XYZ file of C-alpha atoms in Angstrom:
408
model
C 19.890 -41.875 -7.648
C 17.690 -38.963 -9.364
C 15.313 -37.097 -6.998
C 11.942 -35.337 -8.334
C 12.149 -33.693 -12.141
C 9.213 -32.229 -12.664
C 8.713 -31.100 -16.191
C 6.921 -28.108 -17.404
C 7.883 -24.795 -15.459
C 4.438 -23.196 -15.367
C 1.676 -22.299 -12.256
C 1.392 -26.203 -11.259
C 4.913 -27.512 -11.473
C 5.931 -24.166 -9.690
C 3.254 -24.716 -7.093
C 4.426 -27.977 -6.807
C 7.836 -27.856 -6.479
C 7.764 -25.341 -3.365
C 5.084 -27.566 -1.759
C 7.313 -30.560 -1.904
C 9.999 -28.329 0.202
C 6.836 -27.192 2.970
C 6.425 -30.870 2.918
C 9.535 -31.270 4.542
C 11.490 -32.837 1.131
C 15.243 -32.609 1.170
C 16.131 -34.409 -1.628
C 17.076 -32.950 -5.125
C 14.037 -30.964 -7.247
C 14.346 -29.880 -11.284
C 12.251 -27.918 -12.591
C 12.763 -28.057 -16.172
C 10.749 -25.271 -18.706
C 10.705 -24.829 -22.302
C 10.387 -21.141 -22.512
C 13.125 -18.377 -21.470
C 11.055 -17.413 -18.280
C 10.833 -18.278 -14.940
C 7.689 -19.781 -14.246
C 5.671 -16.724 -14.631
C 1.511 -16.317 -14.153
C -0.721 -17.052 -17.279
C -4.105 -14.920 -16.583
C -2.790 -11.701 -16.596
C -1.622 -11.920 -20.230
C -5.293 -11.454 -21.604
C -5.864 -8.770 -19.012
C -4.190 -5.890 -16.828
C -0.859 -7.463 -18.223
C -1.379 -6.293 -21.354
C -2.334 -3.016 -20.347
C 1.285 -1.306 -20.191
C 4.466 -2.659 -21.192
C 4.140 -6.272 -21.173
C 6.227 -8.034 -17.716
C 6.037 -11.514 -16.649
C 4.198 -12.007 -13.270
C 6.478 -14.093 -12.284
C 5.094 -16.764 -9.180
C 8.632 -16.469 -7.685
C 11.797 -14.513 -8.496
C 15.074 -16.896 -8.969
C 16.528 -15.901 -5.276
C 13.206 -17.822 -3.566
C 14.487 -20.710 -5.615
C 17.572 -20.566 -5.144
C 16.845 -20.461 -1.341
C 14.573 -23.659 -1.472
C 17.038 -25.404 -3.146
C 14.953 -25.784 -6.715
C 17.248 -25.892 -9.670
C 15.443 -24.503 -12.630
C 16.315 -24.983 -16.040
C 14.351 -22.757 -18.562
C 15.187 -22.590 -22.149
C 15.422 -26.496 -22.027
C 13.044 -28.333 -23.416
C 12.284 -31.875 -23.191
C 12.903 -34.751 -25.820
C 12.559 -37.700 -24.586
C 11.175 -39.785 -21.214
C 13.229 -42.902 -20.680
C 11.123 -45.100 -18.230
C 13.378 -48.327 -17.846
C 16.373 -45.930 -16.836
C 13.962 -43.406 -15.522
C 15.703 -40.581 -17.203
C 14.252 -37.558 -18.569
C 16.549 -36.485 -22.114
C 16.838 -32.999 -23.423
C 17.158 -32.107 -26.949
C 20.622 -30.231 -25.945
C 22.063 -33.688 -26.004
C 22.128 -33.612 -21.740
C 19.882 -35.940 -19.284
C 18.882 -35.874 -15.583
C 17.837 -38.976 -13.741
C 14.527 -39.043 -10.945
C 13.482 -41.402 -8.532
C 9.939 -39.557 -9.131
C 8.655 -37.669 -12.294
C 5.728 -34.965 -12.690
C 4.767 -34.304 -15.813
C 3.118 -30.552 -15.197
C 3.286 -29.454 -19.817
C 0.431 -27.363 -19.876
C -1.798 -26.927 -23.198
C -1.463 -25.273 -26.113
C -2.903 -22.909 -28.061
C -4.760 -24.222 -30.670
C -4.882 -22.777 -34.388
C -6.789 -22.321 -37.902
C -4.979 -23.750 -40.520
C -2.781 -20.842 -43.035
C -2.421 -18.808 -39.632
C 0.071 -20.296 -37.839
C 3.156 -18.648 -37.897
C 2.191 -17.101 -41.415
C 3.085 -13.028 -40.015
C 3.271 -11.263 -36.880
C -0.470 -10.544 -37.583
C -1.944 -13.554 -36.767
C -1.380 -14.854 -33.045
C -2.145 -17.070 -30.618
C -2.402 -16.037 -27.220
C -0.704 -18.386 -24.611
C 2.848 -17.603 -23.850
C 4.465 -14.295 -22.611
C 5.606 -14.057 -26.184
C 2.634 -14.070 -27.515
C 1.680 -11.173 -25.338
C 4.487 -9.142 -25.951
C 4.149 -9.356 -29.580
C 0.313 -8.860 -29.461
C 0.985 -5.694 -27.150
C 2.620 -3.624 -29.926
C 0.098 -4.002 -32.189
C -2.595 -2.632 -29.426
C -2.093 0.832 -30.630
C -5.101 3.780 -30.691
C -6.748 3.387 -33.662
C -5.749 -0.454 -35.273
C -8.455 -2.986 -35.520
C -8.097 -5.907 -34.109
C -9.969 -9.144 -35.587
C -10.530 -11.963 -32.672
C -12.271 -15.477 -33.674
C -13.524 -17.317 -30.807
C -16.221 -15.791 -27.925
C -14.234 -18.114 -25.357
C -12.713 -16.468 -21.955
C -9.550 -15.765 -24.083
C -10.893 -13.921 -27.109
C -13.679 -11.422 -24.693
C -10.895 -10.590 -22.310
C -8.755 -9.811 -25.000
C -11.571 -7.569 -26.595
C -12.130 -6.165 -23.473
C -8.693 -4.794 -22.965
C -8.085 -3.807 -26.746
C -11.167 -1.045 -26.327
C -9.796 0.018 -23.179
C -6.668 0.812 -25.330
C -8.693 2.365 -27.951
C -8.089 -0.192 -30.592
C -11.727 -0.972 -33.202
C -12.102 -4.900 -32.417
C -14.437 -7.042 -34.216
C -14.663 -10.581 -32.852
C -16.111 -13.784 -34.846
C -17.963 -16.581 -32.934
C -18.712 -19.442 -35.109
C -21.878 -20.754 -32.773
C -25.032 -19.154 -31.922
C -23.531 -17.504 -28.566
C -20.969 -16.431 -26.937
C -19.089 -18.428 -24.351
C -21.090 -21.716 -25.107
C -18.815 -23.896 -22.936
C -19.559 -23.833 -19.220
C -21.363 -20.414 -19.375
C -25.519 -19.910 -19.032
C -27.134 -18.256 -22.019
C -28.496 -16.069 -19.479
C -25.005 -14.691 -18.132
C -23.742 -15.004 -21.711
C -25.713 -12.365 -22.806
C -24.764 -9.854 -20.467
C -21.366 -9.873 -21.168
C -22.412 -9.835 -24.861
C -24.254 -6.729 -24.270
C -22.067 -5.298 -21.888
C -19.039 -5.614 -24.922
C -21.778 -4.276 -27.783
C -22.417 -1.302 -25.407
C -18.168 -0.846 -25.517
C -18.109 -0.691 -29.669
C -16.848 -4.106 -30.001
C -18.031 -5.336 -33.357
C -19.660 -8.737 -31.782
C -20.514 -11.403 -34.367
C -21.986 -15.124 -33.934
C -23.004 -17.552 -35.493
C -20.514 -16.541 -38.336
C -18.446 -18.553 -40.289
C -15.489 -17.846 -42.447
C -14.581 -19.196 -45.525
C -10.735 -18.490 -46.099
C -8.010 -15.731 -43.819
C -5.426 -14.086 -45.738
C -2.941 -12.695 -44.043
C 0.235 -11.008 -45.154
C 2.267 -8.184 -43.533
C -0.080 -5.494 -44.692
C -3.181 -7.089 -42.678
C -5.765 -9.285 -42.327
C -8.367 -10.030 -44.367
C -11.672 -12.247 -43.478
C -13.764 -13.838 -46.577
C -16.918 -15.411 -45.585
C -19.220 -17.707 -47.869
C -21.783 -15.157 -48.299
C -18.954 -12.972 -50.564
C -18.576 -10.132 -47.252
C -15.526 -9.806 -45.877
C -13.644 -8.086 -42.743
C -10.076 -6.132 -42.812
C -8.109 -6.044 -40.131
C -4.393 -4.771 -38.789
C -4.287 -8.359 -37.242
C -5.690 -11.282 -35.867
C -5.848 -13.080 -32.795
C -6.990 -16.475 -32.916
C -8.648 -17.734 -29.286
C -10.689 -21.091 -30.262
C -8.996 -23.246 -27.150
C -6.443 -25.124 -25.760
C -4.929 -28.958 -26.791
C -3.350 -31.038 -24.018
C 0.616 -31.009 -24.327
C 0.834 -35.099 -24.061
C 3.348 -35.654 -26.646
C 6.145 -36.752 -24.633
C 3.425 -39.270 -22.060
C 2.294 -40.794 -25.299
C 6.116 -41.203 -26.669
C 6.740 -42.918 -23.524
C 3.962 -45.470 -23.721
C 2.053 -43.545 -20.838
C -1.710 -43.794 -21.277
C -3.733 -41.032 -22.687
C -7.254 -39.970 -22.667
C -7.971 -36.184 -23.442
C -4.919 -35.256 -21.426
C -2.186 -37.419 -19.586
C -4.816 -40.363 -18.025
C -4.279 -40.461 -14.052
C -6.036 -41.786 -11.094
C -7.446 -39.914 -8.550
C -4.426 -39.196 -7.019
C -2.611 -37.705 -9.816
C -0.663 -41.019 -10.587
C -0.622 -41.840 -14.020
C -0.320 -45.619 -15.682
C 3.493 -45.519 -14.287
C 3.525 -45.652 -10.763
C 6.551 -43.647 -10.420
C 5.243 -41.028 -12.772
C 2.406 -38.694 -12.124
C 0.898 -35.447 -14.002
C -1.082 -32.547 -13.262
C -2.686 -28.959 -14.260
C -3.689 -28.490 -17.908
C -2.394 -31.501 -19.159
C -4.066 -34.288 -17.170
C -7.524 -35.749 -17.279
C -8.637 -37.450 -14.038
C -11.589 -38.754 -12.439
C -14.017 -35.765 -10.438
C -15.576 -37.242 -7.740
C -18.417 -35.034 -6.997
C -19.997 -35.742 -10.525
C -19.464 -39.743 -10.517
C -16.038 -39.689 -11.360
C -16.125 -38.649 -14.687
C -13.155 -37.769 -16.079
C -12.332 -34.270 -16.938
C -9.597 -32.077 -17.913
C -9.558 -28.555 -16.265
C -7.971 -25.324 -17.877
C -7.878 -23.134 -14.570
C -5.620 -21.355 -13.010
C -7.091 -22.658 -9.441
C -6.975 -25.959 -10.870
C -3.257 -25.686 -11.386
C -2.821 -24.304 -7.653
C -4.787 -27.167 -6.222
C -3.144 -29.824 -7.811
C 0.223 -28.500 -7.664
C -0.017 -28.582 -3.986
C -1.910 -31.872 -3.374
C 0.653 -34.293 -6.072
C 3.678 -32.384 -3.847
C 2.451 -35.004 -1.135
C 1.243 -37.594 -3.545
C 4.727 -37.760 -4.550
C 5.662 -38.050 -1.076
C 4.019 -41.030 -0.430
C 0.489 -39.623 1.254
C -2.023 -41.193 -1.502
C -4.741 -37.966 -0.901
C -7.854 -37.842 -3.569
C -8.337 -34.587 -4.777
C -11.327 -33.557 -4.056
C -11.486 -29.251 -4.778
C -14.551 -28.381 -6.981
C -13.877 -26.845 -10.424
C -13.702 -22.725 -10.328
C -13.182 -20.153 -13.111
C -13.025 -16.744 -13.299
C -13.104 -14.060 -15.573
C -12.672 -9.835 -15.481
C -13.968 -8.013 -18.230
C -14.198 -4.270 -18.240
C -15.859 -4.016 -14.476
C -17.562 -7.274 -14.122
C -16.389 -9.745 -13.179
C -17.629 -13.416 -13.867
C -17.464 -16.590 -11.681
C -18.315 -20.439 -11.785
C -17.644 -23.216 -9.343
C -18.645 -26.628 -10.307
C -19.841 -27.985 -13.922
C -23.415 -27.430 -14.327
C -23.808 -30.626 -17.294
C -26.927 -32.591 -16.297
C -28.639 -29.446 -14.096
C -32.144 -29.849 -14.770
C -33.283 -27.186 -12.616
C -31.723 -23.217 -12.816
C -32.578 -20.665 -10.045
C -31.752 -17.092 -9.692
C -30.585 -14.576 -7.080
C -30.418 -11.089 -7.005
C -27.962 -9.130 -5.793
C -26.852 -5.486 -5.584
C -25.921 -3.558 -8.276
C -27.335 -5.808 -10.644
C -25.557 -8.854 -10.145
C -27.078 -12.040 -9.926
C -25.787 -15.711 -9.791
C -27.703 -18.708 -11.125
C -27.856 -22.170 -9.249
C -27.946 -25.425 -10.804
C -29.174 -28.200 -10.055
C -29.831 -31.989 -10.678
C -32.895 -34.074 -10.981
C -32.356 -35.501 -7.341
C -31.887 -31.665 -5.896
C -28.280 -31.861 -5.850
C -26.694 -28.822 -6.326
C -24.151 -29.129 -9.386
C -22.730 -25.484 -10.345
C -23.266 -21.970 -9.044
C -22.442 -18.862 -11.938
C -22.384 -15.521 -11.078
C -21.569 -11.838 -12.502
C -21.751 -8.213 -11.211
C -18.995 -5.379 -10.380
C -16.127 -6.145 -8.919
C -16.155 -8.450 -6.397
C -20.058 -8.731 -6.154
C -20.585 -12.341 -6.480
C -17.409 -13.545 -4.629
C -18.756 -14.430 -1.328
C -21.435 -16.229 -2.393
C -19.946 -18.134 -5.287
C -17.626 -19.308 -2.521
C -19.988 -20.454 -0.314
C -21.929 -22.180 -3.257
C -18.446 -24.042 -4.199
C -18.332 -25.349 -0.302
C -22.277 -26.913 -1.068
C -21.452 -28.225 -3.883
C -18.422 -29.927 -2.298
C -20.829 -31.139 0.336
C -23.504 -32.965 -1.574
C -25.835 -30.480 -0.887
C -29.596 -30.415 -1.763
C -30.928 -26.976 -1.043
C -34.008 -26.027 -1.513
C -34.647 -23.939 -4.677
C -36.722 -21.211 -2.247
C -33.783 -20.532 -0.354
C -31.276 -20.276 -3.463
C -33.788 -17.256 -4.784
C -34.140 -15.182 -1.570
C -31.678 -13.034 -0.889
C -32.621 -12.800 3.038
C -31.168 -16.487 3.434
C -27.664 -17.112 4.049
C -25.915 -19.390 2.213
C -23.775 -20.287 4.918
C -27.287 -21.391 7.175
C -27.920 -23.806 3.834
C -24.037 -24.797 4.568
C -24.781 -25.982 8.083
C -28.699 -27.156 7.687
């Protein structure tokens, strides 16, 4: 008999494979990756980790898995799911049975046609790879072309200027950070990067990217153009479902599961980046989180799951992001808000409330230095969580604690 494979060696499979041994499991756990790395942290390759010499973060070195008894196999990638001998095949010809099977791929980075793979000057940024070849191209004096005014491309930006590198970045809509983000918020970090040099551009289309070894070069329909030592492309994730939909696994923007994490197998389940599942706070719709909290969350909570304990997960979405010195935070989706509110804080940060036609608050963004809005986005994500209706009058004043809304 097989015990648990769990397949994709990133933050959730990680997460969940040491959770299954604080669960009290004993029997056998794979962790099988495609990369050469131990499961290593994603976030800090847009930020501090490209900074200096590019290192994986790794979330554990091999001797803590060693010690748990977690046998990881990177550098193996995955070719096939056999569910009637529950069996999952590698394309080096070997195979390793399971009783139970997480599927924890991740997403990819997605790309613009002619770019992929075409030179070292046009990347994606996703892998440790990616970083490392990105990193030694962040010299004093390049410019660096970015298209896509997402989380990826601004911290990017953001640490290319503090390198000294010229960076122009191209947003095709009218804004900047257009999913999940306020307008409001929005434009202060657009500001904040102007006020940096970055060359910030929206609502700007391109018509054709040529790229050889020399460079970049940007034609847009108007007959302007924009040179550049090279290009990072930053326009979103896909869903790694490949091998769910292969096995005849049931797919719906991400690897479809329940509540629980339990996909349409029973003895199969999937979560982090890859799976779409129902969110109860906002009426079960099913969503599909990129997060790195999200990962954490539901690493921990399928580890018992797979166990046997049947739990609903239940954490609110939360994102963060640093740029320069601010720092940016959500928790909760603010689709259907009808109602925004504002506090002020010090130093000029501010978070913005959202909330529904009934009252119901249904996301909480802040920004400000450091960790400015921390507490209080927190404390927002545990009303939110709760159902709560505050009253708009309270959100605004500063003099009433959020945690007196928490108990009211």
């Amino acid at each position: 008999m097989g015990g648990i494979v769990i397949v994709g060696a990133g933050e959730c499979g990680a997460r969940a494979a040491f959770a299954l041994r604080e669960k009290g499991y004993d029997g056998s756990i794979t962790l099988i990756g495609a990369e050469p790395h131990l499961p290593y942290e994603r976030p800090p390759l847009s930020k501090e980790g490209l900074k200096e010499q590019v290192q994986p973060k790794y979330i554990a070195e091999a001797e803590r898995y060693a010690a748990s008894g977690i046998e990881v196999l990177t550098d193996s990638p995955v070719k096939a799911i056999d569910r009637v001998a529950k069996r999952v095949e590698l394309f080096d010809g070997g195979s390793i049975a399971y009783d139970r099977l997480l599927l924890t791929t991740g997403a990819r980075a997605r790309t613009i046609p002619g770019t992929e793979g075409a030179s070292r000057r046009a990347r994606t940024l996703r892998t440790q790879a990616d970083a490392e070849e990105i990193r030694r191209e962040l010299l004093p004096g390049r410019r660096l072309a970015i298209i896509g005014g997402g989380f990826i491309g601004l911290e990017l930006a953001a640490t290319a200027r503090r390198l000294g590198v010229e960076v122009v970045l191209i947003e095709g809509l009218p804004r900047i950070l257009s999913r999940g983000v306020s307008a409001e918020i929005a434009s202060v970090v657009a500001e904040r990067h102007r006020a940096e040099g970055v060359d910030l551009r929206c609502d700007t289309k391109f018509d054709r990217i040529d790229v050889d070894e020399r460079g970049v070069r940007i034609l847009f329909a108007n007959g302007q153009s924009i040179d550049a030592d090279f290009l990072v492309v930053g326009i979103g994730a896909s869903p790694n479902t490949e091998l769910a939909e292969a096995a005849g696994l049931i797919v719906d923007n991400g690897i479809a599961v329940d509540a629980t994490l339990r996909t349409s197998d029973p003895d199969i389940f999937a979560a982090g980046d890859c799976c779409s599942y129902p969110l109860c706070h906002y009426g079960d719709r099913r969503v599909r989180l990129e997060a790195w909290r999200n990962a954490q969350d539901q690493g921990t909570l399928v580890a018992g799951n797979l166990l046997g304990a049947d739990e609903a997960i239940t954490s609110v979405p939360w994102f963060w992001s640093d740029q320069y010195d601010l720092t940016l935070q959500i928790a909760g989706l603010a689709d259907g808000a009808v109602t925004t509110v504002r506090r002020d804080l010090a130093d000029g940060a501010f978070i913005l409330f959202h909330l529904d036609d009934a009252g119901r608050l249904l996301a909480a963004s802040g920004i400000g230095p450091g960790n400015a809005v921390a507490r209080d986005i927190r404390l927002a994500e545990m009303l939110i969580a709760a159902g709560k209706r505050p009253d708009p009058r309270a959100l605004v004043s500063p003099e009433t604690k959020l945690k007196a809304l928490l108990a009211a």
